[in-house]
mmCIF file of N, CA and C and ligand atoms in Angstrom:
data_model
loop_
_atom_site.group_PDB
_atom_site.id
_atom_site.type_symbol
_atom_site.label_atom_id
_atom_site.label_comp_id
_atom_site.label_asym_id
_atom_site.label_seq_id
_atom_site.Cartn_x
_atom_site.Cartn_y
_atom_site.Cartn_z
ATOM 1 N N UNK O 258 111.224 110.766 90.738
ATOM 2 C CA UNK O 258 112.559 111.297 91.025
ATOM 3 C C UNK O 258 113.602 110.432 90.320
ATOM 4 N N UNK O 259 114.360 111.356 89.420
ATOM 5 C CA UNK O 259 115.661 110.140 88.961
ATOM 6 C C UNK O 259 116.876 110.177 89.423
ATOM 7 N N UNK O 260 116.709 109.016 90.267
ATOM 8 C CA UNK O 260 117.699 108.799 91.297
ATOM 9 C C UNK O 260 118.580 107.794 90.940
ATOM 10 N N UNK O 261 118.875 107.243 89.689
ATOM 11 C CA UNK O 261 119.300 106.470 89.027
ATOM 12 C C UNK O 261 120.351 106.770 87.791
ATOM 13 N N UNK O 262 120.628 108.261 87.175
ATOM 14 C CA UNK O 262 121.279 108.917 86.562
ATOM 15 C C UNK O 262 120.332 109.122 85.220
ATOM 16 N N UNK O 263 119.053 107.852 85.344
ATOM 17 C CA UNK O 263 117.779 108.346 84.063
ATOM 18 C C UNK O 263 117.474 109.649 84.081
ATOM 19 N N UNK O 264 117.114 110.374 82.850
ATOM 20 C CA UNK O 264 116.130 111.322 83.121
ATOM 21 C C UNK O 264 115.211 111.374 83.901
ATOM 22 N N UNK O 265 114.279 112.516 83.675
ATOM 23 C CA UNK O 265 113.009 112.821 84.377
ATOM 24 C C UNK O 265 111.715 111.312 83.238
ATOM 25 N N UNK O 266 110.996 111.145 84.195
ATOM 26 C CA UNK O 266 109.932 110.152 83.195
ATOM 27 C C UNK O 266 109.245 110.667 82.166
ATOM 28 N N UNK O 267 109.611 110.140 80.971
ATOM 29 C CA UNK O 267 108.841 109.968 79.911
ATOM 30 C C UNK O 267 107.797 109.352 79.896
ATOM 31 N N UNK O 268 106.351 110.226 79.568
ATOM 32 C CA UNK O 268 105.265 109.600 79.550
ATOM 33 C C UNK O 268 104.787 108.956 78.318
ATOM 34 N N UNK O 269 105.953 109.087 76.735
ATOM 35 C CA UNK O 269 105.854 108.400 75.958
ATOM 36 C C UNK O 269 106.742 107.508 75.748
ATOM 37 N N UNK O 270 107.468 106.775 76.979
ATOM 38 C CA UNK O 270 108.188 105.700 76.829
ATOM 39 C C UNK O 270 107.458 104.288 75.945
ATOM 40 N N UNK O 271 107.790 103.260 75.690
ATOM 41 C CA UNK O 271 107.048 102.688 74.722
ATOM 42 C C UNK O 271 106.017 101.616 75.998
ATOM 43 N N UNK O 272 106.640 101.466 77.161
ATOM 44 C CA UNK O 272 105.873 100.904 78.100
ATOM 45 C C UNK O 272 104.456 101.563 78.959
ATOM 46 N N UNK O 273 104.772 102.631 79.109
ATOM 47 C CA UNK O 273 103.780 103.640 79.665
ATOM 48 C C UNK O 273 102.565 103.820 78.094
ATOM 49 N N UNK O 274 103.362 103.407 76.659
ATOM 50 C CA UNK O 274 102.163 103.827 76.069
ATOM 51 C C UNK O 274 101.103 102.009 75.664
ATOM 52 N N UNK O 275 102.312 101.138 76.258
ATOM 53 C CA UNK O 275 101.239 99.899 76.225
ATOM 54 C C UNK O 275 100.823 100.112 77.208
ATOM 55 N N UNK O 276 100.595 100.594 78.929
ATOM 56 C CA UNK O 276 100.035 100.725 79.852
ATOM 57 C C UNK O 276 98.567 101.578 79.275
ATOM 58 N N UNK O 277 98.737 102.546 78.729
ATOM 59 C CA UNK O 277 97.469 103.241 77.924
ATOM 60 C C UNK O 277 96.806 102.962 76.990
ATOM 61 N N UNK O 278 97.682 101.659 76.589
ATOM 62 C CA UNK O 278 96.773 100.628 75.445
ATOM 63 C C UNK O 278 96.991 101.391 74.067
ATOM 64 N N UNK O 279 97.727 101.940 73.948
ATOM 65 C CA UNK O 279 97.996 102.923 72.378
ATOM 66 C C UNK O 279 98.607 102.328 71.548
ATOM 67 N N UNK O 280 99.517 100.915 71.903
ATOM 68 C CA UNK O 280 100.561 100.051 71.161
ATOM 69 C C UNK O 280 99.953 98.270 71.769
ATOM 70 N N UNK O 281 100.153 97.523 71.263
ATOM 71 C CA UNK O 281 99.346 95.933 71.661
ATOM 72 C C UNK O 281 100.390 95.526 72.436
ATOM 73 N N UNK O 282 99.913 94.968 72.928
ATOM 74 C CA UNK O 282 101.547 93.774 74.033
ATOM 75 C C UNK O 282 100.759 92.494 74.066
ATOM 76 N N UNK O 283 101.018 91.352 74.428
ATOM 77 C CA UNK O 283 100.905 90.095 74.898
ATOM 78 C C UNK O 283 100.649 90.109 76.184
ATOM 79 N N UNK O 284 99.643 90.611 76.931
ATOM 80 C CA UNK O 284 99.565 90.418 78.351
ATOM 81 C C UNK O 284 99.325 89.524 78.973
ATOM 82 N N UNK O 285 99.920 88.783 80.196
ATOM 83 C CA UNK O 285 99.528 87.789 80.709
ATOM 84 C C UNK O 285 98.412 87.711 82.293
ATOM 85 N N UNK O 286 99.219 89.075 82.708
ATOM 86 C CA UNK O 286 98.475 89.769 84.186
ATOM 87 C C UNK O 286 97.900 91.019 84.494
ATOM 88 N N UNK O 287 97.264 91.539 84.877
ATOM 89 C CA UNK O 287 97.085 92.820 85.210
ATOM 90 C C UNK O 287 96.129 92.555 86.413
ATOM 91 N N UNK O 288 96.352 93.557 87.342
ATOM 92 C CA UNK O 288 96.132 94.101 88.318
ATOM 93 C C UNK O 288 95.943 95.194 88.695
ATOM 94 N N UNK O 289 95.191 95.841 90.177
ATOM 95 C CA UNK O 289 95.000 97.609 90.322
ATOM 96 C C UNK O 289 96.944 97.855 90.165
ATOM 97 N N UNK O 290 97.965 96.675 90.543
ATOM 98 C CA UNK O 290 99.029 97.595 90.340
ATOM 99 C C UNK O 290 99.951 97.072 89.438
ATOM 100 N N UNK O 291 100.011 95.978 88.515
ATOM 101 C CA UNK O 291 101.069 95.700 87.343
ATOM 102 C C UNK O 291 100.247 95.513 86.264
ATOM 103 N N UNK O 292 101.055 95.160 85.037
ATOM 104 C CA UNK O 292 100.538 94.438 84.093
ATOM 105 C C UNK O 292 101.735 93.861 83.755
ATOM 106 N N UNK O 293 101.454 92.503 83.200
ATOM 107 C CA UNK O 293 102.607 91.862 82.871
ATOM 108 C C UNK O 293 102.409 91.387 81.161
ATOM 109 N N UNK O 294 103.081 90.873 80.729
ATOM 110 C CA UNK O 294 103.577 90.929 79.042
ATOM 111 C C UNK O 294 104.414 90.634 78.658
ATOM 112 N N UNK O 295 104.412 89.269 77.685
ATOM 113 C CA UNK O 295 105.502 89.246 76.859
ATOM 114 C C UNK O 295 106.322 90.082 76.447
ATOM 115 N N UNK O 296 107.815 89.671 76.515
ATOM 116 C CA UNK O 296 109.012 90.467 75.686
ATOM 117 C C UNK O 296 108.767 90.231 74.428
ATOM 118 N N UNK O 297 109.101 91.332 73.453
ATOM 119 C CA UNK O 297 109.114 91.028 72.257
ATOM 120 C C UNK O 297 109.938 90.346 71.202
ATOM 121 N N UNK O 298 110.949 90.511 72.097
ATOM 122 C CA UNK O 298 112.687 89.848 71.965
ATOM 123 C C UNK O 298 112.678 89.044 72.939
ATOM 124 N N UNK O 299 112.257 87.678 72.908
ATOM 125 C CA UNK O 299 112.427 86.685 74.655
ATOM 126 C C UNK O 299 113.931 86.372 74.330
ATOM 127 N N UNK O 300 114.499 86.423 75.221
ATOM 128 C CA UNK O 300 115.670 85.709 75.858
ATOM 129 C C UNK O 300 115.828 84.549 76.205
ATOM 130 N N UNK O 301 114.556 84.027 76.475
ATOM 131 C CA UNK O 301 114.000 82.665 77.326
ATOM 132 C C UNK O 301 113.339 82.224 76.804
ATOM 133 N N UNK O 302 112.531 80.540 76.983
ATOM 134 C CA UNK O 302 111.320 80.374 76.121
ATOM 135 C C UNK O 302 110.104 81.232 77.095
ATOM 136 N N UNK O 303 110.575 81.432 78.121
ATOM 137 C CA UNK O 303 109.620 82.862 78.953
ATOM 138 C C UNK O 303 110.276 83.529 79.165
ATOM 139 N N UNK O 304 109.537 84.875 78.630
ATOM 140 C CA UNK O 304 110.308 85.817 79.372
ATOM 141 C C UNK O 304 109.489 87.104 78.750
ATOM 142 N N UNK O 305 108.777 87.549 80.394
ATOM 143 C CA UNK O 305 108.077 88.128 80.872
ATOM 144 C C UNK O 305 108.177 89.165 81.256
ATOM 145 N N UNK O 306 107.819 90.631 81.290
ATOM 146 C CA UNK O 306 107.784 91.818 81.848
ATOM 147 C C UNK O 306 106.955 92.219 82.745
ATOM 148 N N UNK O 307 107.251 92.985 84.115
ATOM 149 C CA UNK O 307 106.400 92.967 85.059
ATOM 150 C C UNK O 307 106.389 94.218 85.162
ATOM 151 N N UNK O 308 105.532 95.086 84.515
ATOM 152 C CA UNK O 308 105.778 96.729 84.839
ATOM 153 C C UNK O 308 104.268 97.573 86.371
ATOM 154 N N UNK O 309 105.265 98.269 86.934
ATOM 155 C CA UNK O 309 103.839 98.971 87.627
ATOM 156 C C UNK O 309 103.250 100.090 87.323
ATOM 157 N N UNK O 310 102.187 100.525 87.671
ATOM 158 C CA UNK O 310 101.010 101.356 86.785
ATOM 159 C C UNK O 310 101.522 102.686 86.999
ATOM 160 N N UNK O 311 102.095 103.236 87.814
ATOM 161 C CA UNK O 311 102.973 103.879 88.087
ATOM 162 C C UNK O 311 103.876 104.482 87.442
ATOM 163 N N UNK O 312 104.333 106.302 87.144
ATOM 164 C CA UNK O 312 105.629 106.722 86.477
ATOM 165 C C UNK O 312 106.779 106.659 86.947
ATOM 166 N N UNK O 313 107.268 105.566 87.084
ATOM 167 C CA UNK O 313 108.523 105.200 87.505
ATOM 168 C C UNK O 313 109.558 104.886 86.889
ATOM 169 N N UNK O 314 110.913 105.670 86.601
ATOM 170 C CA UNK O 314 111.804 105.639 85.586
ATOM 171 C C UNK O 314 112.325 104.148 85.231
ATOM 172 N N UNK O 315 112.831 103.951 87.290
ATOM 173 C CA UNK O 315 113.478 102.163 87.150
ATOM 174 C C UNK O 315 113.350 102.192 88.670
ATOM 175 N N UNK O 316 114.215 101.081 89.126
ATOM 176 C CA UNK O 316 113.795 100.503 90.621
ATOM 177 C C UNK O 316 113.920 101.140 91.538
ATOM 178 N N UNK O 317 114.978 102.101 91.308
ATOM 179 C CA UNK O 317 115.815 102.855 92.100
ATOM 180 C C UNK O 317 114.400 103.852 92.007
ATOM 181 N N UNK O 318 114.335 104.292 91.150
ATOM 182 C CA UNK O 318 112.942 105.613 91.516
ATOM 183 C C UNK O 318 111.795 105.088 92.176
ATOM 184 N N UNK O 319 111.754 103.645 91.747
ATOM 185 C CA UNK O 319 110.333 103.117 92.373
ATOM 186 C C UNK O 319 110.412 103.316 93.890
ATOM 187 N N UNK O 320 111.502 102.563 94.138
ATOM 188 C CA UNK O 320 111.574 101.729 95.638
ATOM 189 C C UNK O 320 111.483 103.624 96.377
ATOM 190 N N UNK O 321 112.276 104.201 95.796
ATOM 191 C CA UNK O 321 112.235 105.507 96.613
ATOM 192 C C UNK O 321 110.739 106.205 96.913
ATOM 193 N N UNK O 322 110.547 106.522 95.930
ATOM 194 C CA UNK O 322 109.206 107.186 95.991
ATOM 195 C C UNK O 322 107.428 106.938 95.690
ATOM 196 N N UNK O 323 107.666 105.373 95.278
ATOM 197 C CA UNK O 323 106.132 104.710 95.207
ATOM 198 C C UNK O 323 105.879 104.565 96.979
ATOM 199 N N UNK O 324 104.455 104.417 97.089
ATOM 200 C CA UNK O 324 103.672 103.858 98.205
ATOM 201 C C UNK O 324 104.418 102.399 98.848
ATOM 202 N N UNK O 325 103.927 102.408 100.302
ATOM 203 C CA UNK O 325 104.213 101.329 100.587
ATOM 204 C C UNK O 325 103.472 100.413 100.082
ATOM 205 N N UNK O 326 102.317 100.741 99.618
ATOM 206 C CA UNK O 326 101.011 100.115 98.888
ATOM 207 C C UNK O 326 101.353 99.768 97.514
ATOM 208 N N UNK O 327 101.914 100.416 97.037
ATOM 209 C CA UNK O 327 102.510 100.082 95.577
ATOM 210 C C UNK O 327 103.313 99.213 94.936
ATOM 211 N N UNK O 328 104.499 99.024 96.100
ATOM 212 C CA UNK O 328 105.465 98.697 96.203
ATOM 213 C C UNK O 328 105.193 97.455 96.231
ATOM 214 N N UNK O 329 104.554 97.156 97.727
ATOM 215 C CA UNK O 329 103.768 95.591 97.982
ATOM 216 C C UNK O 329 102.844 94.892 97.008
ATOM 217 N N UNK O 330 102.085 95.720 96.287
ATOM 218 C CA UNK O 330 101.254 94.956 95.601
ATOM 219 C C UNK O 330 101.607 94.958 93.749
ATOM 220 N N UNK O 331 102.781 95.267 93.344
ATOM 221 C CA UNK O 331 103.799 95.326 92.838
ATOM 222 C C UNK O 331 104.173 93.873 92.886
ATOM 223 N N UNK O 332 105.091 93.513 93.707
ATOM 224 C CA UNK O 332 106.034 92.579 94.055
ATOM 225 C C UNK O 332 105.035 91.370 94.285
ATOM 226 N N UNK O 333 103.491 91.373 95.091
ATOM 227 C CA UNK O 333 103.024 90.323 94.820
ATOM 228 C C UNK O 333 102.490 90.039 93.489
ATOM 229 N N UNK O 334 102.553 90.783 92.820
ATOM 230 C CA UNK O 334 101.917 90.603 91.236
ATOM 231 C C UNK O 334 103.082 89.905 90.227
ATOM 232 N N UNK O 335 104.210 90.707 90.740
ATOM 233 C CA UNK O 335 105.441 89.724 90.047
ATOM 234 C C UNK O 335 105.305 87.751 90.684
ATOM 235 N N UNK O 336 105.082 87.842 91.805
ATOM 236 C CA UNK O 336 104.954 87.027 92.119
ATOM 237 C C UNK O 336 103.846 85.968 91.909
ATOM 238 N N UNK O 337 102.869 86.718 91.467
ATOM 239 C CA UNK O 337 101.411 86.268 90.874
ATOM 240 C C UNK O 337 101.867 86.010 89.963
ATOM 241 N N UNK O 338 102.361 86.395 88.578
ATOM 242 C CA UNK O 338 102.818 86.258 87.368
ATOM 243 C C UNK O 338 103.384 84.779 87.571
ATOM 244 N N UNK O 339 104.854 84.833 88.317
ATOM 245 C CA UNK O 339 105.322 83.270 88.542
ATOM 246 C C UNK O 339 104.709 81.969 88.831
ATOM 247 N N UNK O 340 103.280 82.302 89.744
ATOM 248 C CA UNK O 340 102.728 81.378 90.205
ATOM 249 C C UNK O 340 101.876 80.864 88.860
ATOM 250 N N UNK O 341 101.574 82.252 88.384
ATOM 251 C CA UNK O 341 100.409 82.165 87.074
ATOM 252 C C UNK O 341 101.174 81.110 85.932
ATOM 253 N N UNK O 342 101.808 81.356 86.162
ATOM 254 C CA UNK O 342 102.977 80.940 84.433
ATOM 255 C C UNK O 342 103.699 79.064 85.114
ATOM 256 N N UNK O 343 103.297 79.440 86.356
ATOM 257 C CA UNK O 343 104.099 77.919 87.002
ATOM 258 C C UNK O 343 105.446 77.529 87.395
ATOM 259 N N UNK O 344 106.226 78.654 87.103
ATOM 260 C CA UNK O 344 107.901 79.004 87.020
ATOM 261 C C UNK O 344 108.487 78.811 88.454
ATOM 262 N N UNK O 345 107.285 78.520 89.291
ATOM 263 C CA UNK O 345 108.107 77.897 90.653
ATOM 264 C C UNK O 345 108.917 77.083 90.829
ATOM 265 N N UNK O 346 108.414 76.025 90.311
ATOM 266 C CA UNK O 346 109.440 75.020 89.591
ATOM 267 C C UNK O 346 109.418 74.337 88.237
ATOM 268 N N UNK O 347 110.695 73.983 87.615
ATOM 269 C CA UNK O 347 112.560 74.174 88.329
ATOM 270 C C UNK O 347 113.290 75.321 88.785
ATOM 271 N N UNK O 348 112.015 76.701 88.266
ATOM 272 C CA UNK O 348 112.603 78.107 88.977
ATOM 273 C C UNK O 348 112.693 78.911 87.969
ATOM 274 N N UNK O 349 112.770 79.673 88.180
ATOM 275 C CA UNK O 349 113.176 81.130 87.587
ATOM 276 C C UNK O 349 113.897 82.401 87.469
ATOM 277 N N UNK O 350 114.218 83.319 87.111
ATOM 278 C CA UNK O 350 115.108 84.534 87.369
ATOM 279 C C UNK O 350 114.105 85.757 87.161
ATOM 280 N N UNK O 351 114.319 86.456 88.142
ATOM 281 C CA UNK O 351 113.752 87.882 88.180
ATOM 282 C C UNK O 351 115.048 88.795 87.677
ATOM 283 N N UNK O 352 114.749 89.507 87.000
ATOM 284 C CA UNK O 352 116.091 90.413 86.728
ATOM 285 C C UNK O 352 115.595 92.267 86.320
ATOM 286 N N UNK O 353 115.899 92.891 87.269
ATOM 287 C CA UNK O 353 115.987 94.687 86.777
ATOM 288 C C UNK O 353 117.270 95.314 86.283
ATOM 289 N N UNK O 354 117.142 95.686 85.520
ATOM 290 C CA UNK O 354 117.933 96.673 85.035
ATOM 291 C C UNK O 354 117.881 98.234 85.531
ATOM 292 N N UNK O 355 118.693 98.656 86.225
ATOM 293 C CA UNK O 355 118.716 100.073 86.638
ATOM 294 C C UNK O 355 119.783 100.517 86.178
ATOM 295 N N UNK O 356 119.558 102.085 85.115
ATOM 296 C CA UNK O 356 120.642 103.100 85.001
ATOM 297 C C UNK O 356 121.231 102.860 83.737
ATOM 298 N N UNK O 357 121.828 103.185 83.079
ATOM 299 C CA UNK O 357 123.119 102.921 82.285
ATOM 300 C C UNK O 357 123.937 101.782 82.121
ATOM 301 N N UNK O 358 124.915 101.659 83.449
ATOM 302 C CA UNK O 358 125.667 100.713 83.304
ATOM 303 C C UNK O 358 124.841 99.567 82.978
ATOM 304 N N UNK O 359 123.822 99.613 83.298
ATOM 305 C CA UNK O 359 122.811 97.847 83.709
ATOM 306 C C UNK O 359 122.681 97.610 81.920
ATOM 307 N N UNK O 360 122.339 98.717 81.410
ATOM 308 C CA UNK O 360 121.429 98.761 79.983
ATOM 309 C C UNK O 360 120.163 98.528 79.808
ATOM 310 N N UNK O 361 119.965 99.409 80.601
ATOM 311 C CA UNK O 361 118.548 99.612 80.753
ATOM 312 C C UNK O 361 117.799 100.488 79.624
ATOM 313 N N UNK O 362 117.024 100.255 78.860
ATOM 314 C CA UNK O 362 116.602 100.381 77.502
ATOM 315 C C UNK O 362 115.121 101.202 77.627
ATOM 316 N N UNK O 363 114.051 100.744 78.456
ATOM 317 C CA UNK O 363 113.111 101.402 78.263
ATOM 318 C C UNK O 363 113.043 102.266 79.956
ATOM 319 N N UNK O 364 112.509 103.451 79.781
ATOM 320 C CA UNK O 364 112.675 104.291 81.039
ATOM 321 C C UNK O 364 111.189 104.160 81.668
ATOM 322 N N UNK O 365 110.565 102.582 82.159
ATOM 323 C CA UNK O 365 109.651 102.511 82.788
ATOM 324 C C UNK O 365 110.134 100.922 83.583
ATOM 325 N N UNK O 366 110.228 101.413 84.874
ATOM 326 C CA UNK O 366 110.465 100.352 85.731
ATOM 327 C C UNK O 366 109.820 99.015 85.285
ATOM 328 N N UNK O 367 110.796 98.161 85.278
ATOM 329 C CA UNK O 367 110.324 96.379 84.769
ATOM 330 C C UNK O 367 110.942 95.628 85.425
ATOM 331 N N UNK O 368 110.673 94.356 85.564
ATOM 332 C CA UNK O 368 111.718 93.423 85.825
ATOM 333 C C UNK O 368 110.495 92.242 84.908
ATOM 334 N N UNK O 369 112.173 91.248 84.619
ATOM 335 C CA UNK O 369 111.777 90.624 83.575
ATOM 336 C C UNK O 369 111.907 89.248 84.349
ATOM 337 N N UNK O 370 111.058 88.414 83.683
ATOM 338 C CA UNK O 370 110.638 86.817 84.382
ATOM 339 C C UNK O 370 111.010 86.421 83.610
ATOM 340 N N UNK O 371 112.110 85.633 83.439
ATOM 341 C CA UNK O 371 112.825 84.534 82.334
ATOM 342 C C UNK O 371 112.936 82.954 83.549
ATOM 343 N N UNK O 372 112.346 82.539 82.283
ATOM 344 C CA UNK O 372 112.324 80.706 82.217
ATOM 345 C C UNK O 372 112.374 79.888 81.442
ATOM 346 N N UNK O 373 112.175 78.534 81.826
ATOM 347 C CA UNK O 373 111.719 77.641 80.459
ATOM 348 C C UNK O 373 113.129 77.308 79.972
ATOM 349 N N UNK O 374 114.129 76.905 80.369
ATOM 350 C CA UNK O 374 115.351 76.390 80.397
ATOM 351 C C UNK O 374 116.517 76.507 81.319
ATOM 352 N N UNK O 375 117.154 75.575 81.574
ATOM 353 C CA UNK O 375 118.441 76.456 82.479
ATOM 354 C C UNK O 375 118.998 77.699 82.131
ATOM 355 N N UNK O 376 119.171 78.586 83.034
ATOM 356 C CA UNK O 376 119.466 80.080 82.736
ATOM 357 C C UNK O 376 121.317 80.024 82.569
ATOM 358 N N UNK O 377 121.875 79.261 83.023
ATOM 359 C CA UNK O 377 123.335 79.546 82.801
ATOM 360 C C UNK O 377 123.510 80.952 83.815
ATOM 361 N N UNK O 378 125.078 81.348 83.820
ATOM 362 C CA UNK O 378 125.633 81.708 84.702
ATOM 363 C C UNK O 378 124.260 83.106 84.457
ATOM 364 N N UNK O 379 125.019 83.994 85.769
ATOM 365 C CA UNK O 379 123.802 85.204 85.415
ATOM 366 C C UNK O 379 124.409 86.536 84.777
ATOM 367 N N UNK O 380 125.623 86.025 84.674
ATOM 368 C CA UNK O 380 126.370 87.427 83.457
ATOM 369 C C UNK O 380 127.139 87.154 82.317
ATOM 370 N N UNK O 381 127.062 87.280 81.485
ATOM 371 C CA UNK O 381 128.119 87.067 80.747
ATOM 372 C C UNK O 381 129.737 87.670 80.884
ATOM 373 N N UNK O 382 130.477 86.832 80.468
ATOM 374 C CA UNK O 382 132.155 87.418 81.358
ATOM 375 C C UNK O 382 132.247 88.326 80.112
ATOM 376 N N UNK O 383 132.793 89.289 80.375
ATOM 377 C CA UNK O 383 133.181 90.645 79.738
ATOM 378 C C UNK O 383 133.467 91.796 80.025
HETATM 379 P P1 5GP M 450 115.659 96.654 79.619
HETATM 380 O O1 5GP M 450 116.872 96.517 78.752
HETATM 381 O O2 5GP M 450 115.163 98.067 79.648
HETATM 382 O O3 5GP M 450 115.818 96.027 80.964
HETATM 383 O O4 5GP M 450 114.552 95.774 78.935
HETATM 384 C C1 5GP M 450 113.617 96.273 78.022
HETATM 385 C C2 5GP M 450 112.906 95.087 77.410
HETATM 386 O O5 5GP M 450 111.756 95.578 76.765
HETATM 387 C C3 5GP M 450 113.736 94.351 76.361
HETATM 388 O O6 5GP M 450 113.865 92.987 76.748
HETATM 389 C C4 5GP M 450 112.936 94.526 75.065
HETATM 390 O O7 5GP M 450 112.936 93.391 74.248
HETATM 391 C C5 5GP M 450 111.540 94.836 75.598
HETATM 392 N N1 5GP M 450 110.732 95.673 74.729
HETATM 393 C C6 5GP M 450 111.122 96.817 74.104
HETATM 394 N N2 5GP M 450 110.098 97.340 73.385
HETATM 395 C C7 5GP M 450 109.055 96.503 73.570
HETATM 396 C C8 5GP M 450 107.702 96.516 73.087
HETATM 397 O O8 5GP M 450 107.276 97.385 72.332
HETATM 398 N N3 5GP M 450 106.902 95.498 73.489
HETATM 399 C C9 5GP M 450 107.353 94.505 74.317
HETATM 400 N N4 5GP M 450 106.466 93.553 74.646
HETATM 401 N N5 5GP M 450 108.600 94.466 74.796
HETATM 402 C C10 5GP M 450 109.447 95.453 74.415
#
């Protein structure tokens, strides 16, 4: 459901077609419910993508209409990722992009794990 002002899901978004293995990624995790993967453009000296297996436009569609099962084992996998990578400490930023305004770029729910330096403020003023 796009409850977010996205379209309907694209099943040839470029994330859904590394989920099908049709394009290579850098994976670091996978699970029955994420896979995680280098950005191709890091922002960070980490910085990580946490997508679920799931056709989910962005968060807003997820949180609505995935499983409670999905949802949960989702969020511990992001969280697996952090533990995996060690980003507990000095810490890290989880960050989603939902919709338009956000600039949200690919239409398959992510949130991105950036680390590996101080992050500075969390927006740029503009
Ligand atoms: P968004 O702006 O949608 O929150 O973030 C999309 C992210 O996906 C961007 O950081 C971008 O660099 C990354 N990205 C786009 N295409 C690819 C790709 O083909 N492979 C990987 N690994 N990352 C990608």
């Amino acid at each position: 459901m796009p409850v977010s002002g996205l379209p309907p899901y694209d099943p040839t978004n470029v994330f859904a077609r590394i989920l099908r293995g049709e394009i290579p990624s850098s994976r670091v995790f996978e699970d029955e419910w994420a896979l995680a993967f280098h950005d191709i453009a890091p922002q960070a000296p980490v910085h990580v993508l946490v997508i679920p297996k799931g056709p989910y436009v962005s968060a807003a569609d997820f949180h609505a209409s995935a499983s409670d099962a999905e949802i949960a084992g989702f969020w511990r996998a992001v969280n697996r990722v952090a533990k995996q990578l060690g980003l507990d400490e000095p810490g890290h930023r989880l960050l989603a992009n939902v919709g338009p305004d956000s600039g949200q770029e690919v239409p398959h729910f992510h949130v991105h794990i950036l680390a590996g330096r101080p992050l500075g403020p969390m927006l740029a003023r503009g």
